[in-house]
mmCIF file of C-alpha atoms in Angstrom:
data_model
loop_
_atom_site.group_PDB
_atom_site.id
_atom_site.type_symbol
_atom_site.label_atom_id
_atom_site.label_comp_id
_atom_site.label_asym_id
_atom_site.label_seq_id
_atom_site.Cartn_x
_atom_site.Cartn_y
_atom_site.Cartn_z
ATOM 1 C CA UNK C 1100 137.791 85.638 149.768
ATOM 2 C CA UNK C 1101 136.854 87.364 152.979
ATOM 3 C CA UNK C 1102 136.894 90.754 151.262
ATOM 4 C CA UNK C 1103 133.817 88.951 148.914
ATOM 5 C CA UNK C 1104 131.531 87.775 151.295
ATOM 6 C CA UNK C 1105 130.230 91.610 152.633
ATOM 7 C CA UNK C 1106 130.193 92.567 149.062
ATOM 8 C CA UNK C 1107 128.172 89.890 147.858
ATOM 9 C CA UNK C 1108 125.715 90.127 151.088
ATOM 10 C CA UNK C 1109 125.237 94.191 150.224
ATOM 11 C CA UNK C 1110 124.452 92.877 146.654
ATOM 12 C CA UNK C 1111 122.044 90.924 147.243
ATOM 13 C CA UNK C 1112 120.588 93.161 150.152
ATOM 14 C CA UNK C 1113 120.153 95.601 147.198
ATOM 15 C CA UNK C 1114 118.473 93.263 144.772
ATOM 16 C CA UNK C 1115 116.668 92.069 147.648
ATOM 17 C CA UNK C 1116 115.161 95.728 148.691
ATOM 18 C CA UNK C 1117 114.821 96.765 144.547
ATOM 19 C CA UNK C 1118 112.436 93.606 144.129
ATOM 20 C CA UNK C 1119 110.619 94.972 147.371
ATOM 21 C CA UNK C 1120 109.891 98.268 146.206
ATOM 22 C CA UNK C 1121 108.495 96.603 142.970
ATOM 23 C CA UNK C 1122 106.387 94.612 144.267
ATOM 24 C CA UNK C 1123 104.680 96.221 147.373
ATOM 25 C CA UNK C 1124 100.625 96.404 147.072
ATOM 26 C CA UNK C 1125 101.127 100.355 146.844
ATOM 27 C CA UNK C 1126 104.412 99.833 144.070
ATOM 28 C CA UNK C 1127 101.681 97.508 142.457
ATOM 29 C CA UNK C 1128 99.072 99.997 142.079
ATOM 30 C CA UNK C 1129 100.815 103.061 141.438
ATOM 31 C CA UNK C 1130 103.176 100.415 138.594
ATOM 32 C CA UNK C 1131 99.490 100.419 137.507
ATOM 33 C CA UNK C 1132 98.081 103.755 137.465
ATOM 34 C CA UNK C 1133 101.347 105.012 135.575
ATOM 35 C CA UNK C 1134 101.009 102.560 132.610
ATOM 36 C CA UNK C 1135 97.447 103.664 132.569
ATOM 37 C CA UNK C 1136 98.302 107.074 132.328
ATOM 38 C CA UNK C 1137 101.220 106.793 129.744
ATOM 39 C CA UNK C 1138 98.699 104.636 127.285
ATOM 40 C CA UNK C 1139 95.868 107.748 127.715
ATOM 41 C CA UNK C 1140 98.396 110.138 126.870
ATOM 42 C CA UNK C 1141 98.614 108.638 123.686
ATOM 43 C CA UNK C 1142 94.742 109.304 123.311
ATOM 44 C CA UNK C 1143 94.774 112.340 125.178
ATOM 45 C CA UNK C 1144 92.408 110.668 127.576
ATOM 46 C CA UNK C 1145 90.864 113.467 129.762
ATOM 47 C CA UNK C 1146 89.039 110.801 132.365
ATOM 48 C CA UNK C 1147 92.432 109.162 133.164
ATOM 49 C CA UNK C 1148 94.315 112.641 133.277
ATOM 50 C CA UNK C 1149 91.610 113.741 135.580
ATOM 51 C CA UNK C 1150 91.829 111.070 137.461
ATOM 52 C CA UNK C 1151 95.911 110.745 137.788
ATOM 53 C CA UNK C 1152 96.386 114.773 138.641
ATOM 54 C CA UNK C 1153 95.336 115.888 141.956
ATOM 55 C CA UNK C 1154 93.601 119.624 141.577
ATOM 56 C CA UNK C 1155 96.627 120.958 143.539
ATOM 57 C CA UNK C 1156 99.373 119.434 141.295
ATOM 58 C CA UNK C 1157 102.553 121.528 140.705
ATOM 59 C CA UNK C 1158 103.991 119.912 137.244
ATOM 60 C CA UNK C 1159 107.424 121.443 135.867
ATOM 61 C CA UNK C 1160 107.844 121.001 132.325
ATOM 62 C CA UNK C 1161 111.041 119.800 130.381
ATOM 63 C CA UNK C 1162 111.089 123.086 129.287
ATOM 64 C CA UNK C 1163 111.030 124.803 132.826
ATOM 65 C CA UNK C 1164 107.829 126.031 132.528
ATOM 66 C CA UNK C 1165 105.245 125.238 135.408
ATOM 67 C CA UNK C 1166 101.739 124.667 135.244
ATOM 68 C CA UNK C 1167 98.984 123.582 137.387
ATOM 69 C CA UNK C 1168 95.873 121.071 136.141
ATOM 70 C CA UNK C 1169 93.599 123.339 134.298
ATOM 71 C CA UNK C 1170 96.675 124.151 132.400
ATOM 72 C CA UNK C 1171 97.264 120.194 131.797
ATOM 73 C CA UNK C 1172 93.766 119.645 130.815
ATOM 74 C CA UNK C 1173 93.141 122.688 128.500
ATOM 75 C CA UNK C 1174 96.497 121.084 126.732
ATOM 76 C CA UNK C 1175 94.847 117.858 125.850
ATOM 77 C CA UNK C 1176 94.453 117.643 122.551
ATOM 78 C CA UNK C 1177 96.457 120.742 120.999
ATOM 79 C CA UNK C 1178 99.522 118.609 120.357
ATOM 80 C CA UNK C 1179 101.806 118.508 117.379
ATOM 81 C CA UNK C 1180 100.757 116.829 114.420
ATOM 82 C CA UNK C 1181 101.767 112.856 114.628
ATOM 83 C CA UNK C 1182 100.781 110.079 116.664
ATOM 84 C CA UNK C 1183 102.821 109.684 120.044
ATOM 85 C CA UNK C 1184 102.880 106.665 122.130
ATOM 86 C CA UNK C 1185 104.540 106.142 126.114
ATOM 87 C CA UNK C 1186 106.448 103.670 128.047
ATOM 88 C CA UNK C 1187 108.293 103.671 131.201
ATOM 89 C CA UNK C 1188 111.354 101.560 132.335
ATOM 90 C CA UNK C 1189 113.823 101.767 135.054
ATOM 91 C CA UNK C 1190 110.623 102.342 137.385
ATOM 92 C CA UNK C 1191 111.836 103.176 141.312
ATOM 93 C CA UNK C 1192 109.058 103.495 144.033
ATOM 94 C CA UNK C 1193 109.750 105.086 147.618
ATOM 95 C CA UNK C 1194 106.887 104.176 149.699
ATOM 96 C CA UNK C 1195 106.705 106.228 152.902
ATOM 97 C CA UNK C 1196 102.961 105.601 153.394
ATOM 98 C CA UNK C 1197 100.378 107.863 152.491
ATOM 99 C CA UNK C 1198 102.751 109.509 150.372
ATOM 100 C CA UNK C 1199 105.257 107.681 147.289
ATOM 101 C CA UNK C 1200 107.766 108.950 145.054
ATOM 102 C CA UNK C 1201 107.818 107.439 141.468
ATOM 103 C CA UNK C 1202 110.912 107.708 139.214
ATOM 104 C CA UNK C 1203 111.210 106.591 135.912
ATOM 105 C CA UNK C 1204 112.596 106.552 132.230
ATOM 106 C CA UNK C 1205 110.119 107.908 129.637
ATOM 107 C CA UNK C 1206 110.116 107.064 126.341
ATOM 108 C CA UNK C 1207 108.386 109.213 123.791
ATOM 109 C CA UNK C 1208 107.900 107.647 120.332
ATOM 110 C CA UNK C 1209 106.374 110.197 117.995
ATOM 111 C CA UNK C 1210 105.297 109.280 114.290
ATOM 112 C CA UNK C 1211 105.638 112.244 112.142
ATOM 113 C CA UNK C 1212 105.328 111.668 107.953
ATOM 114 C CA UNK C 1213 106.274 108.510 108.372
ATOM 115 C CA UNK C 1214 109.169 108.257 110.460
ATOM 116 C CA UNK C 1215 109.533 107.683 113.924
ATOM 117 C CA UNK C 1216 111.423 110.046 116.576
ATOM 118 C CA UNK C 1217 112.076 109.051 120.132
ATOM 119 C CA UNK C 1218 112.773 110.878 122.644
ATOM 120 C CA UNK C 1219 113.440 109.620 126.537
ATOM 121 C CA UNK C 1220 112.844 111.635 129.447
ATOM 122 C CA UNK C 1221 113.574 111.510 133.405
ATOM 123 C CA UNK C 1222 110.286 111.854 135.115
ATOM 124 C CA UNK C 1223 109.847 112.226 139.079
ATOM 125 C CA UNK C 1224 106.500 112.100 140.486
ATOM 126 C CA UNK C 1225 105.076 112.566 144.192
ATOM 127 C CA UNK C 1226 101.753 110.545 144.817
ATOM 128 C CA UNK C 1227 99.470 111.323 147.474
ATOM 129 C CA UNK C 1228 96.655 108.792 149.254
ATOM 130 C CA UNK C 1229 94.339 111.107 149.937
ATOM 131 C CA UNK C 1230 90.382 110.056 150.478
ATOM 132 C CA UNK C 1231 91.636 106.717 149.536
ATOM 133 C CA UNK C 1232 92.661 107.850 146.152
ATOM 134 C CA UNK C 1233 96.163 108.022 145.102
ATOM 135 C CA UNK C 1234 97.101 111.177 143.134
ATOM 136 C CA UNK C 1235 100.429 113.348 141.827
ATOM 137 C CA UNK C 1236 100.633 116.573 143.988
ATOM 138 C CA UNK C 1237 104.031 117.204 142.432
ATOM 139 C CA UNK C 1238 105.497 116.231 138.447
ATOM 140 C CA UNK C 1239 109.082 117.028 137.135
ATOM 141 C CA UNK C 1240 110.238 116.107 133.963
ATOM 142 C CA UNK C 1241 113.686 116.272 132.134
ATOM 143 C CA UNK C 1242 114.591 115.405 128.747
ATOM 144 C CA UNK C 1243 117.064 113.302 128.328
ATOM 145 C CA UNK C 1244 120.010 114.971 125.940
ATOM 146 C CA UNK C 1245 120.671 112.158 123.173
ATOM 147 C CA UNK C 1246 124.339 112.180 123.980
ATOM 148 C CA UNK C 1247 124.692 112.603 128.001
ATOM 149 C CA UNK C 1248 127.627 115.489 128.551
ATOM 150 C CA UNK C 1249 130.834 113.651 129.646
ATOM 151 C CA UNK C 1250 130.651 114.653 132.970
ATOM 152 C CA UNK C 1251 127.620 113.062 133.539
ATOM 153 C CA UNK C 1252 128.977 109.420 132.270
#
């Protein structure tokens, strides 16, 4: 029963620090600012993609390729044919200040003659408060294979 107690204490030190993270004022707003930018990329809102990449960003594709804003923004637009909409889940925030890192679990759900495809991705981002204004300097995304390699279980 001894053996228990510690375990149970780090358990709930990690549930504990998880609903932290979540709920900070900076967790809050940045929470925000993602779900604002994953329902414009739907619309291919420029305003909120303007507004969400800092002019210095450094954003690596899922396909490897990088590419700075005027690369993001000339993209709006020119996408497949189909109607795509964005969520995020499984949302962790690092808060060190005037600088955050945001983790999360994308889903893509792309309509295409009638049927749906989705498609989930791992997506890291590195916020910056600069000016008052919180911005990504830094983007990586991964897809997500549909059937993880064993390894990786």
């Amino acid at each position: 029963m001894c053996a228990g107690i510690p375990v149970a204490i780090v358990l709930l030190s990690l549930a504990l620090g998880a609903a932290a993270q979540t709920t900070s004022p900076t967790a809050k707003k940045l929470t925000s600012m993602l779900n604002e930018f994953l329902d414009a990329a739907g619309r291919s809102d420029r305003a909120v993609f303007d507004r969400f990449f800092a002019d210095d960003v450094i954003y690596t594709r899922s396909v490897g390729k990088t590419v700075n804003k005027s690369d993001i923004m000339q993209a709006l637009g020119q996408r497949e044919e189909g109607h795509s909409t964005y969520s995020a889940d499984e949302v962790t925030i690092h808060d060190y200040g005037t600088t955050a890192i945001v983790n999360f679990r994308l889903t893509a759900n792309t309509e295409k003659n009638g049927k749906t495809e989705t498609t989930h991705y791992r997506n890291t981002g590195t916020f910056l408060q600069r000016n008052g204004q919180w911005q990504v300097v830094a983007w990586q995304a991964t897809k997500v294979p549909e059937e993880a390699p064993e390894i990786i279980k």
